[in-house]
CSV table of C-alpha atoms and ligand atoms in Angstrom, one decimal:
chain,number,residue,atom,x,y,z
U,20,MET,CA,-137.6,112.4,5.5
U,21,LYS,CA,-138.2,114.5,2.4
U,22,VAL,CA,-134.6,114.3,1.1
U,23,PRO,CA,-134.8,110.6,0.0
U,24,VAL,CA,-138.0,111.4,-2.0
U,25,VAL,CA,-136.2,114.2,-3.9
U,26,THR,CA,-133.3,111.9,-4.6
U,27,GLU,CA,-135.7,109.4,-6.1
U,28,ILE,CA,-137.3,112.0,-8.3
U,29,LEU,CA,-133.9,113.1,-9.6
U,30,LYS,CA,-132.8,109.5,-10.2
U,31,ALA,CA,-136.0,108.8,-12.2
U,32,ASN,CA,-135.4,112.1,-14.1
U,33,ASP,CA,-131.8,111.0,-14.9
U,34,GLN,CA,-132.9,107.7,-16.2
U,35,VAL,CA,-135.3,109.4,-18.7
U,36,ALA,CA,-132.6,112.0,-19.6
U,37,THR,CA,-130.2,109.2,-20.5
U,38,GLU,CA,-132.8,107.7,-22.7
U,39,ASN,CA,-133.5,111.1,-24.3
U,40,ARG,CA,-129.8,111.5,-25.0
U,41,GLU,CA,-129.6,108.1,-26.7
U,42,LEU,CA,-132.6,109.0,-28.9
U,43,PHE,CA,-131.0,112.3,-29.8
U,44,ARG,CA,-127.7,110.7,-30.5
U,45,GLY,CA,-129.4,108.0,-32.6
U,46,ALA,CA,-131.1,110.7,-34.7
U,47,GLY,CA,-127.9,112.7,-35.0
U,48,VAL,CA,-129.2,115.7,-33.1
U,49,GLY,CA,-127.0,118.0,-31.0
U,50,VAL,CA,-128.9,119.4,-28.0
U,51,VAL,CA,-128.5,122.6,-26.1
U,52,ASN,CA,-130.2,123.2,-22.8
U,53,VAL,CA,-130.7,127.0,-22.5
U,54,MET,CA,-131.0,128.3,-19.0
U,55,ALA,CA,-131.2,131.8,-17.6
U,56,SER,CA,-133.3,134.1,-15.4
U,57,PRO,CA,-136.5,135.6,-17.0
U,58,GLY,CA,-135.7,138.4,-19.4
U,59,ALA,CA,-132.0,137.6,-19.9
U,60,GLY,CA,-132.6,137.0,-23.6
U,61,LYS,CA,-132.9,133.3,-24.0
U,62,THR,CA,-135.3,133.5,-26.9
U,63,SER,CA,-133.5,136.5,-28.5
U,64,LEU,CA,-130.2,134.6,-28.3
U,65,ILE,CA,-131.8,131.5,-29.9
U,66,LEU,CA,-133.2,133.7,-32.7
U,67,GLY,CA,-129.8,135.4,-33.2
U,68,THR,CA,-128.1,132.1,-33.4
U,69,LEU,CA,-130.6,130.6,-35.8
U,70,ALA,CA,-130.0,133.5,-38.1
U,71,ARG,CA,-126.3,132.8,-38.2
U,72,LEU,CA,-126.1,128.9,-38.5
U,73,SER,CA,-124.1,127.4,-41.3
U,74,ASP,CA,-125.7,125.8,-44.3
U,75,GLY,CA,-126.6,122.2,-43.6
U,76,ILE,CA,-127.6,122.8,-40.0
U,77,GLU,CA,-131.3,122.1,-39.5
U,78,PRO,CA,-132.5,123.5,-36.2
U,79,ALA,CA,-135.5,123.0,-34.0
U,80,VAL,CA,-136.6,124.5,-30.7
U,81,ILE,CA,-138.5,123.3,-27.7
U,82,GLU,CA,-139.8,126.2,-25.7
U,83,GLY,CA,-140.5,125.8,-22.0
U,84,ASP,CA,-142.7,128.4,-20.3
U,85,ILE,CA,-145.0,128.3,-17.3
U,86,ALA,CA,-147.7,129.7,-19.6
U,87,SER,CA,-148.2,131.2,-23.1
U,88,SER,CA,-146.8,130.5,-26.5
U,89,ILE,CA,-145.3,134.0,-27.1
U,90,ASP,CA,-141.7,132.7,-27.5
U,91,ALA,CA,-142.7,129.7,-29.6
U,92,ASP,CA,-144.6,132.0,-31.9
U,93,ARG,CA,-141.5,134.2,-32.4
U,94,ILE,CA,-139.5,131.0,-33.4
U,95,ALA,CA,-142.3,129.7,-35.7
U,96,GLU,CA,-142.2,133.1,-37.6
U,97,GLU,CA,-138.7,132.2,-38.7
U,98,GLY,CA,-139.9,128.9,-40.2
U,99,VAL,CA,-138.1,126.8,-37.6
U,100,PRO,CA,-139.9,123.7,-36.2
U,101,VAL,CA,-140.9,124.5,-32.6
U,102,VAL,CA,-142.8,122.8,-29.8
U,103,GLN,CA,-144.2,124.6,-26.8
U,104,ILE,CA,-144.2,123.0,-23.4
U,105,ASN,CA,-146.4,124.8,-20.8
U,106,THR,CA,-145.4,123.6,-17.4
U,107,GLY,CA,-148.5,124.9,-15.8
U,108,GLY,CA,-146.6,126.5,-12.9
U,109,ASN,CA,-143.6,124.2,-12.7
U,110,CYS,CA,-140.5,126.3,-12.5
U,111,HIS,CA,-138.2,124.0,-14.6
U,112,LEU,CA,-138.3,121.5,-17.4
U,113,ASP,CA,-137.7,117.8,-16.7
U,114,ALA,CA,-136.7,114.9,-18.9
U,115,PRO,CA,-140.2,113.4,-19.2
U,116,MET,CA,-141.5,116.8,-20.4
U,117,VAL,CA,-138.8,116.9,-23.1
U,118,ARG,CA,-139.6,113.3,-24.1
U,119,ALA,CA,-143.2,114.2,-24.6
U,120,ALA,CA,-142.2,117.3,-26.7
U,121,MET,CA,-139.7,115.3,-28.8
U,122,SER,CA,-142.5,113.1,-30.2
U,123,HIS,CA,-143.9,116.2,-31.9
U,124,LEU,CA,-140.7,116.8,-33.8
U,125,ASP,CA,-139.3,114.9,-36.8
U,126,LEU,CA,-135.8,114.3,-35.5
U,127,THR,CA,-134.7,112.9,-38.8
U,128,GLU,CA,-135.1,116.4,-40.2
U,129,VAL,CA,-133.2,118.1,-37.4
U,130,ASN,CA,-129.5,118.1,-36.3
U,131,LEU,CA,-129.5,121.0,-33.8
U,132,LEU,CA,-132.1,121.3,-31.0
U,133,PHE,CA,-132.4,124.2,-28.6
U,134,ILE,CA,-134.4,123.5,-25.4
U,135,GLU,CA,-135.3,126.9,-23.8
U,136,ASN,CA,-135.8,126.1,-20.2
U,137,VAL,CA,-138.2,128.0,-17.8
U,138,GLY,CA,-136.6,131.4,-16.7
U,139,ASN,CA,-135.0,130.5,-13.4
U,140,LEU,CA,-131.4,130.4,-12.1
U,141,ILE,CA,-132.1,127.7,-9.4
U,142,CYS,CA,-133.7,124.3,-10.1
U,143,PRO,CA,-133.2,123.9,-13.9
U,144,SER,CA,-129.6,123.1,-13.2
U,145,ASN,CA,-130.7,120.0,-11.2
U,146,TYR,CA,-132.7,118.4,-14.0
U,147,ARG,CA,-130.8,116.8,-16.9
U,148,LEU,CA,-132.9,116.7,-20.0
U,149,GLY,CA,-130.7,114.7,-22.4
U,150,GLU,CA,-128.6,117.6,-23.6
U,151,ASP,CA,-125.1,117.7,-25.0
U,152,LEU,CA,-124.4,121.3,-23.7
U,153,LYS,CA,-125.7,123.4,-20.9
U,154,LEU,CA,-125.8,127.0,-21.9
U,155,VAL,CA,-126.3,129.6,-19.1
U,156,ILE,CA,-127.2,133.1,-20.3
U,157,GLY,CA,-126.5,136.0,-18.0
U,158,SER,CA,-127.4,139.6,-18.7
U,159,VAL,CA,-125.9,142.9,-17.7
U,160,PRO,CA,-129.0,144.4,-16.0
U,161,GLU,CA,-129.0,141.4,-13.6
U,162,GLY,CA,-125.7,142.6,-12.2
U,163,HIS,CA,-122.2,141.2,-11.9
U,164,ASP,CA,-123.0,139.5,-8.6
U,165,LYS,CA,-125.2,136.7,-10.0
U,166,PRO,CA,-122.5,134.0,-10.2
U,167,PHE,CA,-121.8,134.5,-6.5
U,168,LYS,CA,-125.5,134.3,-5.6
U,169,TYR,CA,-126.4,131.4,-7.9
U,170,PRO,CA,-123.2,129.4,-8.1
U,171,GLY,CA,-125.0,126.1,-8.8
U,172,ILE,CA,-126.2,127.0,-12.3
U,173,PHE,CA,-122.8,128.5,-13.2
U,174,ALA,CA,-120.9,125.5,-11.9
U,175,GLY,CA,-122.8,123.1,-14.2
U,176,ALA,CA,-122.5,125.3,-17.3
U,177,ASP,CA,-120.6,124.2,-20.4
U,178,VAL,CA,-120.7,127.7,-21.7
U,179,VAL,CA,-121.8,131.1,-20.4
U,180,VAL,CA,-123.1,133.9,-22.6
U,181,LEU,CA,-123.3,137.4,-21.0
U,182,ASN,CA,-126.0,139.2,-23.0
U,183,LYS,CA,-127.1,142.8,-23.2
U,184,ASP,CA,-123.4,143.7,-23.1
U,185,ASP,CA,-124.2,147.0,-25.0
U,186,LEU,CA,-125.6,148.2,-21.6
U,187,ALA,CA,-122.4,147.5,-19.6
U,188,ASP,CA,-121.5,151.2,-19.2
U,189,VAL,CA,-125.0,152.2,-18.2
U,190,PHE,CA,-125.2,149.5,-15.5
U,191,GLU,CA,-121.5,150.0,-14.4
U,192,PHE,CA,-121.1,146.3,-15.0
U,193,ASP,CA,-117.8,144.9,-13.7
U,194,HIS,CA,-116.8,142.1,-16.2
U,195,ALA,CA,-113.8,141.1,-14.2
U,196,GLU,CA,-115.9,140.5,-11.1
U,197,TYR,CA,-118.5,138.6,-13.0
U,198,GLU,CA,-116.0,136.4,-14.6
U,199,ARG,CA,-114.2,135.9,-11.3
U,200,GLY,CA,-117.5,134.6,-9.8
U,201,ILE,CA,-117.9,132.2,-12.6
U,202,ARG,CA,-114.3,131.0,-12.5
U,203,MET,CA,-114.6,130.3,-8.8
U,204,VAL,CA,-117.0,127.4,-9.5
U,205,ASN,CA,-116.1,126.6,-13.1
U,206,PRO,CA,-112.5,127.5,-13.9
U,207,ASP,CA,-112.3,126.6,-17.6
U,208,VAL,CA,-115.8,127.4,-18.9
U,209,GLU,CA,-116.1,129.3,-22.1
U,210,ILE,CA,-117.5,132.8,-21.7
U,211,PHE,CA,-118.9,135.0,-24.4
U,212,ARG,CA,-120.2,138.6,-24.4
U,213,THR,CA,-123.1,139.3,-26.7
U,214,SER,CA,-125.8,141.9,-27.5
U,215,CYS,CA,-128.8,140.5,-29.3
U,216,ARG,CA,-129.9,144.1,-29.9
U,217,THR,CA,-126.7,145.1,-31.8
U,218,GLY,CA,-125.6,141.6,-32.9
U,219,ALA,CA,-122.2,142.0,-31.2
U,220,GLY,CA,-120.6,138.7,-30.3
U,221,LEU,CA,-123.2,136.5,-32.0
U,222,ASP,CA,-121.0,135.4,-34.9
U,223,SER,CA,-118.2,134.1,-32.6
U,224,TRP,CA,-120.7,132.5,-30.2
U,225,THR,CA,-122.4,130.7,-33.1
U,226,ALA,CA,-119.2,129.6,-34.6
U,227,TRP,CA,-118.0,128.2,-31.3
U,228,LEU,CA,-121.3,126.4,-30.7
U,229,GLU,CA,-121.1,124.7,-34.1
U,230,LYS,CA,-117.5,123.7,-33.6
U,231,ARG,CA,-118.2,122.3,-30.1
U,232,LEU,CA,-121.2,120.3,-31.1
U,233,ALA,CA,-119.3,118.8,-34.0
U,234,ALA,CA,-116.4,117.9,-31.7
U,235,LEU,CA,-118.9,116.1,-29.4
U,236,GLY,CA,-119.8,113.8,-32.3
U,237,THR,CA,-123.4,115.1,-32.7
U,238,GLY,CA,-125.0,115.5,-36.1
U,239,VAL,CA,-123.8,119.1,-36.3
U,240,GLY,CA,-121.0,119.4,-38.8
U,241,ALA,CA,-121.2,115.8,-39.9
U,242,ALA,CA,-120.8,115.4,-43.6
Q,21,MG,MG1,-138.0,133.2,-23.8
Q,22,ZN,ZN1,-138.1,124.2,-10.5
């Protein structure tokens, strides 16, 4: 009889996520839920994106980690408002955690919010946070089989970024196979290849993100 309990938890989470979304929309903030396994480059991609944003975009970041403020400290060094959530062992963020973190940000000063989820390819995809876009970051060292092993997170993605693409030859990474795995569960999703180390692909990814968030009617790109 555990299944109904889980269903109730997800329903309660969805309710708060919907409220979060309304609050974000009301404040003119576009929100990206950043999901990936540990070490794929979530923080690095956020930093690389922050460095390329157009004038007029005012970013903030919510960092979710089981422990530590290492990533939040890296964001803060760039002068970007950041709130750290330590989940204390929980392997994903949920909407109430984001609600608590939101209260530490002045949303009137922000129009783009990245929420860096806990590094995990499984349950983060089950918990809506109030985001406009779900970004899944893969990385070359994880291997091209990941979409086949963790289809759920790729199925729910609005955009996939394959990071550490500068290592593709070293790891004999098969891009066609990787993209085939993604397309099996998410035929039309946008896929980018990046390297946060070399900067490759970051300009086109950032330009797409801004355009997409503007098209969704968020505060990004609003005059
Ligand atoms: Mg990180
Ligand atoms: Zn979890």
